[in-house]
mmCIF file of N, CA and C in Angstrom:
data_model
loop_
_atom_site.group_PDB
_atom_site.id
_atom_site.type_symbol
_atom_site.label_atom_id
_atom_site.label_comp_id
_atom_site.label_asym_id
_atom_site.label_seq_id
_atom_site.Cartn_x
_atom_site.Cartn_y
_atom_site.Cartn_z
ATOM 1 N N MET A 194 94.021 59.563 51.932
ATOM 2 C CA MET A 194 93.570 58.802 53.086
ATOM 3 C C MET A 194 94.767 58.272 53.883
ATOM 4 N N GLN A 195 95.881 58.041 53.242
ATOM 5 C CA GLN A 195 97.023 57.472 53.940
ATOM 6 C C GLN A 195 97.570 58.372 55.045
ATOM 7 N N PRO A 196 97.678 59.693 54.843
ATOM 8 C CA PRO A 196 98.170 60.517 55.956
ATOM 9 C C PRO A 196 97.250 60.454 57.175
ATOM 10 N N MET A 197 95.946 60.304 56.961
ATOM 11 C CA MET A 197 95.025 60.209 58.080
ATOM 12 C C MET A 197 95.247 58.906 58.839
ATOM 13 N N VAL A 198 95.456 57.816 58.134
ATOM 14 C CA VAL A 198 95.693 56.526 58.781
ATOM 15 C C VAL A 198 97.003 56.557 59.560
ATOM 16 N N ILE A 199 98.021 57.156 58.992
ATOM 17 C CA ILE A 199 99.303 57.277 59.684
ATOM 18 C C ILE A 199 99.150 58.148 60.926
ATOM 19 N N ARG A 200 98.366 59.217 60.822
ATOM 20 C CA ARG A 200 98.125 60.082 61.975
ATOM 21 C C ARG A 200 97.377 59.330 63.079
ATOM 22 N N LEU A 201 96.386 58.519 62.706
ATOM 23 C CA LEU A 201 95.651 57.730 63.697
ATOM 24 C C LEU A 201 96.559 56.716 64.384
ATOM 25 N N LEU A 202 97.406 56.050 63.606
ATOM 26 C CA LEU A 202 98.346 55.100 64.203
ATOM 27 C C LEU A 202 99.312 55.803 65.152
ATOM 28 N N ALA A 203 99.769 56.977 64.762
ATOM 29 C CA ALA A 203 100.675 57.739 65.629
ATOM 30 C C ALA A 203 99.975 58.140 66.926
ATOM 31 N N ILE A 204 98.703 58.501 66.837
ATOM 32 C CA ILE A 204 97.947 58.864 68.043
ATOM 33 C C ILE A 204 97.851 57.673 68.980
ATOM 34 N N PHE A 205 97.567 56.495 68.441
ATOM 35 C CA PHE A 205 97.467 55.305 69.280
ATOM 36 C C PHE A 205 98.810 54.937 69.908
ATOM 37 N N VAL A 206 99.878 55.069 69.148
ATOM 38 C CA VAL A 206 101.206 54.750 69.684
ATOM 39 C C VAL A 206 101.586 55.733 70.797
ATOM 40 N N VAL A 207 101.344 57.011 70.568
ATOM 41 C CA VAL A 207 101.678 58.009 71.583
ATOM 42 C C VAL A 207 100.831 57.817 72.844
ATOM 43 N N SER A 208 99.559 57.488 72.672
ATOM 44 C CA SER A 208 98.716 57.261 73.852
ATOM 45 C C SER A 208 99.182 56.034 74.631
ATOM 46 N N GLY A 209 99.633 55.002 73.936
ATOM 47 C CA GLY A 209 100.185 53.835 74.627
ATOM 48 C C GLY A 209 101.436 54.166 75.406
ATOM 49 N N ILE A 210 102.296 55.008 74.820
ATOM 50 C CA ILE A 210 103.511 55.421 75.522
ATOM 51 C C ILE A 210 103.165 56.264 76.744
ATOM 52 N N ILE A 211 102.183 57.152 76.597
ATOM 53 C CA ILE A 211 101.763 57.974 77.735
ATOM 54 C C ILE A 211 101.220 57.097 78.856
ATOM 55 N N LYS A 212 100.412 56.093 78.515
ATOM 56 C CA LYS A 212 99.878 55.206 79.551
ATOM 57 C C LYS A 212 100.981 54.393 80.214
ATOM 58 N N LEU A 213 101.983 53.992 79.447
ATOM 59 C CA LEU A 213 103.116 53.276 80.027
ATOM 60 C C LEU A 213 103.900 54.160 80.988
ATOM 61 N N ILE A 214 104.138 55.403 80.597
ATOM 62 C CA ILE A 214 104.858 56.326 81.473
ATOM 63 C C ILE A 214 104.065 56.574 82.748
ATOM 64 N N LEU A 215 102.751 56.730 82.622
ATOM 65 C CA LEU A 215 101.916 56.916 83.817
ATOM 66 C C LEU A 215 101.993 55.703 84.732
ATOM 67 N N GLN A 216 101.975 54.518 84.146
ATOM 68 C CA GLN A 216 102.038 53.293 84.945
ATOM 69 C C GLN A 216 103.370 53.197 85.685
ATOM 70 N N MET A 217 104.464 53.607 85.034
ATOM 71 C CA MET A 217 105.776 53.510 85.670
ATOM 72 C C MET A 217 106.001 54.595 86.717
ATOM 73 N N THR A 218 105.492 55.787 86.475
ATOM 74 C CA THR A 218 105.768 56.882 87.406
ATOM 75 C C THR A 218 104.765 56.949 88.549
ATOM 76 N N VAL A 219 103.482 56.924 88.230
ATOM 77 C CA VAL A 219 102.464 57.092 89.259
ATOM 78 C C VAL A 219 102.126 55.758 89.903
ATOM 79 N N GLY A 220 101.719 54.800 89.081
ATOM 80 C CA GLY A 220 101.387 53.476 89.577
ATOM 81 C C GLY A 220 100.104 53.453 90.387
ATOM 82 N N GLY A 221 99.619 52.259 90.660
ATOM 83 C CA GLY A 221 98.445 52.075 91.504
ATOM 84 C C GLY A 221 97.147 52.486 90.840
ATOM 85 N N PRO A 222 96.127 52.714 91.654
ATOM 86 C CA PRO A 222 94.810 53.039 91.110
ATOM 87 C C PRO A 222 94.757 54.409 90.428
ATOM 88 N N ILE A 223 95.640 55.307 90.814
ATOM 89 C CA ILE A 223 95.657 56.618 90.155
ATOM 90 C C ILE A 223 96.091 56.469 88.702
ATOM 91 N N ALA A 224 97.031 55.587 88.435
ATOM 92 C CA ALA A 224 97.478 55.348 87.063
ATOM 93 C C ALA A 224 96.366 54.717 86.234
ATOM 94 N N VAL A 225 95.559 53.872 86.861
ATOM 95 C CA VAL A 225 94.434 53.259 86.141
ATOM 96 C C VAL A 225 93.427 54.324 85.734
ATOM 97 N N VAL A 226 93.096 55.211 86.665
ATOM 98 C CA VAL A 226 92.145 56.280 86.360
ATOM 99 C C VAL A 226 92.708 57.209 85.285
ATOM 100 N N LEU A 227 93.975 57.552 85.395
ATOM 101 C CA LEU A 227 94.598 58.406 84.379
ATOM 102 C C LEU A 227 94.667 57.706 83.020
ATOM 103 N N GLY A 228 94.910 56.391 83.025
ATOM 104 C CA GLY A 228 94.917 55.635 81.772
ATOM 105 C C GLY A 228 93.558 55.618 81.107
ATOM 106 N N VAL A 229 92.495 55.478 81.908
ATOM 107 C CA VAL A 229 91.135 55.519 81.350
ATOM 108 C C VAL A 229 90.849 56.903 80.783
ATOM 109 N N LEU A 230 91.286 57.949 81.486
ATOM 110 C CA LEU A 230 91.095 59.313 80.985
ATOM 111 C C LEU A 230 91.875 59.544 79.690
ATOM 112 N N VAL A 231 93.065 58.954 79.588
ATOM 113 C CA VAL A 231 93.835 59.060 78.340
ATOM 114 C C VAL A 231 93.082 58.368 77.207
ATOM 115 N N ASP A 232 92.509 57.186 77.457
ATOM 116 C CA ASP A 232 91.738 56.481 76.429
ATOM 117 C C ASP A 232 90.541 57.296 75.956
ATOM 118 N N ILE A 233 89.821 57.874 76.901
ATOM 119 C CA ILE A 233 88.655 58.674 76.538
ATOM 120 C C ILE A 233 89.080 59.950 75.806
ATOM 121 N N GLY A 234 90.173 60.559 76.231
ATOM 122 C CA GLY A 234 90.697 61.734 75.548
ATOM 123 C C GLY A 234 91.141 61.435 74.122
ATOM 124 N N VAL A 235 91.751 60.285 73.926
ATOM 125 C CA VAL A 235 92.171 59.882 72.577
ATOM 126 C C VAL A 235 90.957 59.653 71.689
ATOM 127 N N LEU A 236 89.924 59.024 72.232
ATOM 128 C CA LEU A 236 88.698 58.814 71.456
ATOM 129 C C LEU A 236 88.079 60.151 71.066
ATOM 130 N N TRP A 237 88.047 61.110 71.990
ATOM 131 C CA TRP A 237 87.507 62.430 71.687
ATOM 132 C C TRP A 237 88.357 63.133 70.628
ATOM 133 N N TYR A 238 89.676 63.037 70.736
ATOM 134 C CA TYR A 238 90.560 63.690 69.764
ATOM 135 C C TYR A 238 90.392 63.075 68.371
ATOM 136 N N ILE A 239 90.246 61.772 68.304
ATOM 137 C CA ILE A 239 90.054 61.120 67.010
ATOM 138 C C ILE A 239 88.724 61.537 66.400
ATOM 139 N N TYR A 240 87.697 61.670 67.237
ATOM 140 C CA TYR A 240 86.409 62.149 66.730
ATOM 141 C C TYR A 240 86.562 63.558 66.152
ATOM 142 N N GLN A 241 87.248 64.436 66.865
ATOM 143 C CA GLN A 241 87.459 65.791 66.371
ATOM 144 C C GLN A 241 88.272 65.795 65.079
ATOM 145 N N LEU A 242 89.216 64.882 64.969
ATOM 146 C CA LEU A 242 90.059 64.793 63.784
ATOM 147 C C LEU A 242 89.271 64.272 62.583
ATOM 148 N N LEU A 243 88.471 63.233 62.786
ATOM 149 C CA LEU A 243 87.746 62.621 61.676
ATOM 150 C C LEU A 243 86.540 63.435 61.234
ATOM 151 N N ARG A 244 86.071 64.316 62.082
ATOM 152 C CA ARG A 244 84.922 65.138 61.726
ATOM 153 C C ARG A 244 85.221 66.060 60.554
ATOM 154 N N ARG A 245 86.470 66.393 60.360
ATOM 155 C CA ARG A 245 86.854 67.296 59.277
ATOM 156 C C ARG A 245 86.737 66.662 57.893
ATOM 157 N N TYR A 246 86.813 65.333 57.845
ATOM 158 C CA TYR A 246 86.814 64.647 56.557
ATOM 159 C C TYR A 246 85.391 64.258 56.182
ATOM 160 N N GLY A 247 84.919 64.765 55.048
ATOM 161 C CA GLY A 247 83.551 64.497 54.616
ATOM 162 C C GLY A 247 83.361 63.117 54.032
ATOM 163 N N TYR A 248 84.412 62.504 53.554
ATOM 164 C CA TYR A 248 84.290 61.213 52.891
ATOM 165 C C TYR A 248 84.375 60.036 53.853
ATOM 166 N N VAL A 249 84.531 60.284 55.131
ATOM 167 C CA VAL A 249 84.670 59.225 56.128
ATOM 168 C C VAL A 249 83.300 58.920 56.718
ATOM 169 N N ASP A 250 82.975 57.627 56.830
ATOM 170 C CA ASP A 250 81.747 57.213 57.503
ATOM 171 C C ASP A 250 81.995 57.298 59.005
ATOM 172 N N LEU A 251 81.707 58.473 59.551
ATOM 173 C CA LEU A 251 82.070 58.788 60.928
ATOM 174 C C LEU A 251 81.360 57.873 61.921
ATOM 175 N N LYS A 252 80.108 57.584 61.678
ATOM 176 C CA LYS A 252 79.351 56.750 62.614
ATOM 177 C C LYS A 252 79.942 55.342 62.704
ATOM 178 N N ARG A 253 80.274 54.774 61.586
ATOM 179 C CA ARG A 253 80.812 53.407 61.557
ATOM 180 C C ARG A 253 82.206 53.338 62.191
ATOM 181 N N ILE A 254 83.061 54.297 61.860
ATOM 182 C CA ILE A 254 84.414 54.295 62.394
ATOM 183 C C ILE A 254 84.398 54.552 63.893
ATOM 184 N N MET A 255 83.573 55.504 64.341
ATOM 185 C CA MET A 255 83.532 55.808 65.774
ATOM 186 C C MET A 255 82.915 54.666 66.566
ATOM 187 N N LEU A 256 81.971 53.942 65.989
ATOM 188 C CA LEU A 256 81.429 52.761 66.674
ATOM 189 C C LEU A 256 82.514 51.707 66.862
ATOM 190 N N PHE A 257 83.310 51.478 65.833
ATOM 191 C CA PHE A 257 84.407 50.521 65.913
ATOM 192 C C PHE A 257 85.463 50.968 66.930
ATOM 193 N N LEU A 258 85.868 52.234 66.849
ATOM 194 C CA LEU A 258 86.889 52.735 67.766
ATOM 195 C C LEU A 258 86.382 52.815 69.208
ATOM 196 N N SER A 259 85.094 53.074 69.388
ATOM 197 C CA SER A 259 84.523 53.069 70.737
ATOM 198 C C SER A 259 84.548 51.668 71.333
ATOM 199 N N GLY A 260 84.289 50.658 70.498
ATOM 200 C CA GLY A 260 84.379 49.273 70.975
ATOM 201 C C GLY A 260 85.796 48.906 71.372
ATOM 202 N N ILE A 261 86.762 49.306 70.573
ATOM 203 C CA ILE A 261 88.154 49.023 70.909
ATOM 204 C C ILE A 261 88.573 49.776 72.166
ATOM 205 N N THR A 262 88.102 51.018 72.309
ATOM 206 C CA THR A 262 88.404 51.788 73.514
ATOM 207 C C THR A 262 87.771 51.144 74.738
ATOM 208 N N LEU A 263 86.550 50.639 74.599
ATOM 209 C CA LEU A 263 85.894 49.959 75.714
ATOM 210 C C LEU A 263 86.677 48.724 76.136
ATOM 211 N N ILE A 264 87.153 47.955 75.168
ATOM 212 C CA ILE A 264 87.953 46.777 75.489
ATOM 213 C C ILE A 264 89.256 47.193 76.178
ATOM 214 N N SER A 265 89.868 48.268 75.699
ATOM 215 C CA SER A 265 91.094 48.761 76.316
ATOM 216 C C SER A 265 90.850 49.214 77.756
ATOM 217 N N ILE A 266 89.719 49.861 77.994
ATOM 218 C CA ILE A 266 89.396 50.303 79.344
ATOM 219 C C ILE A 266 89.132 49.101 80.250
ATOM 220 N N LEU A 267 88.445 48.094 79.736
ATOM 221 C CA LEU A 267 88.182 46.892 80.533
ATOM 222 C C LEU A 267 89.474 46.163 80.894
ATOM 223 N N VAL A 268 90.433 46.161 79.988
ATOM 224 C CA VAL A 268 91.736 45.557 80.294
ATOM 225 C C VAL A 268 92.474 46.408 81.314
ATOM 226 N N GLU A 269 92.405 47.721 81.149
ATOM 227 C CA GLU A 269 93.103 48.633 82.068
ATOM 228 C C GLU A 269 92.563 48.507 83.497
ATOM 229 N N VAL A 270 91.240 48.388 83.620
ATOM 230 C CA VAL A 270 90.614 48.300 84.933
ATOM 231 C C VAL A 270 90.833 46.919 85.551
ATOM 232 N N GLY A 271 91.009 45.912 84.731
ATOM 233 C CA GLY A 271 91.261 44.572 85.241
ATOM 234 C C GLY A 271 90.091 43.630 85.108
ATOM 235 N N VAL A 272 89.055 44.029 84.375
ATOM 236 C CA VAL A 272 87.907 43.158 84.159
ATOM 237 C C VAL A 272 88.262 42.055 83.165
ATOM 238 N N LEU A 273 89.020 42.392 82.132
ATOM 239 C CA LEU A 273 89.501 41.425 81.145
ATOM 240 C C LEU A 273 91.008 41.245 81.297
ATOM 241 N N ARG A 274 91.470 40.036 81.008
ATOM 242 C CA ARG A 274 92.919 39.817 80.966
ATOM 243 C C ARG A 274 93.474 40.443 79.695
ATOM 244 N N GLY A 275 94.746 40.754 79.720
ATOM 245 C CA GLY A 275 95.381 41.413 78.582
ATOM 246 C C GLY A 275 95.377 40.583 77.320
ATOM 247 N N ASP A 276 95.653 39.275 77.438
ATOM 248 C CA ASP A 276 95.682 38.435 76.244
ATOM 249 C C ASP A 276 94.286 38.254 75.649
ATOM 250 N N LEU A 277 93.268 38.193 76.488
ATOM 251 C CA LEU A 277 91.895 38.078 75.990
ATOM 252 C C LEU A 277 91.472 39.382 75.296
ATOM 253 N N GLY A 278 91.860 40.519 75.854
ATOM 254 C CA GLY A 278 91.573 41.800 75.212
ATOM 255 C C GLY A 278 92.263 41.928 73.869
ATOM 256 N N ASN A 279 93.524 41.494 73.796
ATOM 257 C CA ASN A 279 94.240 41.523 72.518
ATOM 258 C C ASN A 279 93.594 40.615 71.493
ATOM 259 N N LEU A 280 93.133 39.447 71.922
ATOM 260 C CA LEU A 280 92.465 38.524 71.013
ATOM 261 C C LEU A 280 91.173 39.128 70.473
ATOM 262 N N ILE A 281 90.392 39.766 71.331
ATOM 263 C CA ILE A 281 89.143 40.396 70.888
ATOM 264 C C ILE A 281 89.429 41.522 69.901
ATOM 265 N N ILE A 282 90.457 42.319 70.167
ATOM 266 C CA ILE A 282 90.803 43.413 69.256
ATOM 267 C C ILE A 282 91.289 42.866 67.913
ATOM 268 N N LEU A 283 92.085 41.801 67.939
ATOM 269 C CA LEU A 283 92.538 41.189 66.678
ATOM 270 C C LEU A 283 91.372 40.612 65.890
ATOM 271 N N LEU A 284 90.411 39.993 66.575
ATOM 272 C CA LEU A 284 89.226 39.486 65.884
ATOM 273 C C LEU A 284 88.402 40.623 65.286
ATOM 274 N N ALA A 285 88.307 41.747 65.987
ATOM 275 C CA ALA A 285 87.576 42.895 65.448
ATOM 276 C C ALA A 285 88.273 43.458 64.213
ATOM 277 N N ILE A 286 89.591 43.516 64.242
ATOM 278 C CA ILE A 286 90.332 44.001 63.071
ATOM 279 C C ILE A 286 90.192 43.028 61.907
ATOM 280 N N ALA A 287 90.224 41.722 62.191
ATOM 281 C CA ALA A 287 90.020 40.728 61.130
ATOM 282 C C ALA A 287 88.619 40.845 60.544
ATOM 283 N N TRP A 288 87.633 41.132 61.379
ATOM 284 C CA TRP A 288 86.272 41.293 60.894
ATOM 285 C C TRP A 288 86.173 42.516 59.983
ATOM 286 N N ILE A 289 86.878 43.599 60.340
ATOM 287 C CA ILE A 289 86.889 44.793 59.493
ATOM 288 C C ILE A 289 87.543 44.488 58.149
ATOM 289 N N LEU A 290 88.626 43.718 58.173
ATOM 290 C CA LEU A 290 89.348 43.445 56.926
ATOM 291 C C LEU A 290 88.667 42.402 56.055
ATOM 292 N N PHE A 291 88.179 41.322 56.672
ATOM 293 C CA PHE A 291 87.687 40.194 55.890
ATOM 294 C C PHE A 291 86.184 39.961 56.002
ATOM 295 N N GLY A 292 85.459 40.806 56.697
ATOM 296 C CA GLY A 292 84.032 40.609 56.926
ATOM 297 C C GLY A 292 83.192 40.876 55.691
ATOM 298 N N LYS A 293 81.887 40.927 55.909
ATOM 299 C CA LYS A 293 80.931 41.074 54.813
ATOM 300 C C LYS A 293 81.180 42.336 53.990
ATOM 301 N N ASP A 294 81.395 43.443 54.635
ATOM 302 C CA ASP A 294 81.677 44.698 53.936
ATOM 303 C C ASP A 294 83.116 45.131 54.137
ATOM 304 N N GLY A 295 84.005 44.175 54.341
ATOM 305 C CA GLY A 295 85.384 44.484 54.675
ATOM 306 C C GLY A 295 86.209 44.939 53.495
ATOM 307 N N LEU A 296 87.461 45.221 53.773
ATOM 308 C CA LEU A 296 88.355 45.701 52.729
ATOM 309 C C LEU A 296 88.706 44.609 51.725
ATOM 310 N N TRP A 297 88.954 43.387 52.215
ATOM 311 C CA TRP A 297 89.331 42.307 51.312
ATOM 312 C C TRP A 297 88.272 41.231 51.211
ATOM 313 N N GLY A 298 87.248 41.320 51.994
ATOM 314 C CA GLY A 298 86.139 40.376 51.902
ATOM 315 C C GLY A 298 85.018 41.061 51.164
ATOM 316 N N GLY A 299 83.834 40.697 51.516
ATOM 317 C CA GLY A 299 82.705 41.458 51.010
ATOM 318 C C GLY A 299 81.971 40.790 49.881
ATOM 319 N N ARG A 300 80.994 41.528 49.426
ATOM 320 C CA ARG A 300 80.116 41.022 48.374
ATOM 321 C C ARG A 300 80.844 41.007 47.048
ATOM 322 N N ARG A 301 80.394 40.116 46.222
ATOM 323 C CA ARG A 301 80.965 40.058 44.875
ATOM 324 C C ARG A 301 80.344 41.171 44.046
ATOM 325 N N ARG A 302 81.172 41.856 43.352
ATOM 326 C CA ARG A 302 80.678 42.883 42.450
ATOM 327 C C ARG A 302 80.685 42.276 41.064
ATOM 328 N N GLY A 303 79.664 42.568 40.346
ATOM 329 C CA GLY A 303 79.600 41.994 39.021
ATOM 330 C C GLY A 303 78.602 40.859 38.966
ATOM 331 N N ARG A 304 78.993 39.777 38.366
ATOM 332 C CA ARG A 304 78.109 38.638 38.101
ATOM 333 C C ARG A 304 77.761 37.894 39.388
ATOM 334 N N ASN A 305 76.486 37.548 39.526
ATOM 335 C CA ASN A 305 76.069 36.729 40.663
ATOM 336 C C ASN A 305 76.389 35.274 40.362
ATOM 337 N N TRP A 306 77.040 34.609 41.265
ATOM 338 C CA TRP A 306 77.453 33.249 41.044
ATOM 339 C C TRP A 306 76.418 32.254 41.541
ATOM 340 N N PHE A 307 75.480 32.693 42.383
ATOM 341 C CA PHE A 307 74.483 31.764 42.902
ATOM 342 C C PHE A 307 73.105 32.201 42.565
#
């Protein structure tokens, strides 16, 4: 699973660099449209990548990544401020890690305490 996570992180980093280069070279509303297209293209590529793995809950992961992509698009278009978008994304990641079915949170396995 680790190579897949590293590949996903690399995809996000490369897409951020591409959007930065577009913003610096093209600029204006054309860069915004191209940035949104890059976000949608990255979401499609990640879907194609994760479809190969049978052990991945594709529906749950794509719902989460679609929400993050939507927030990124809203920040890119200017509907949300950048710091508010970052805060929402950090809260979503914290919910994934520490939530009810999260990696470090979740239900107690074993003896019921209540």
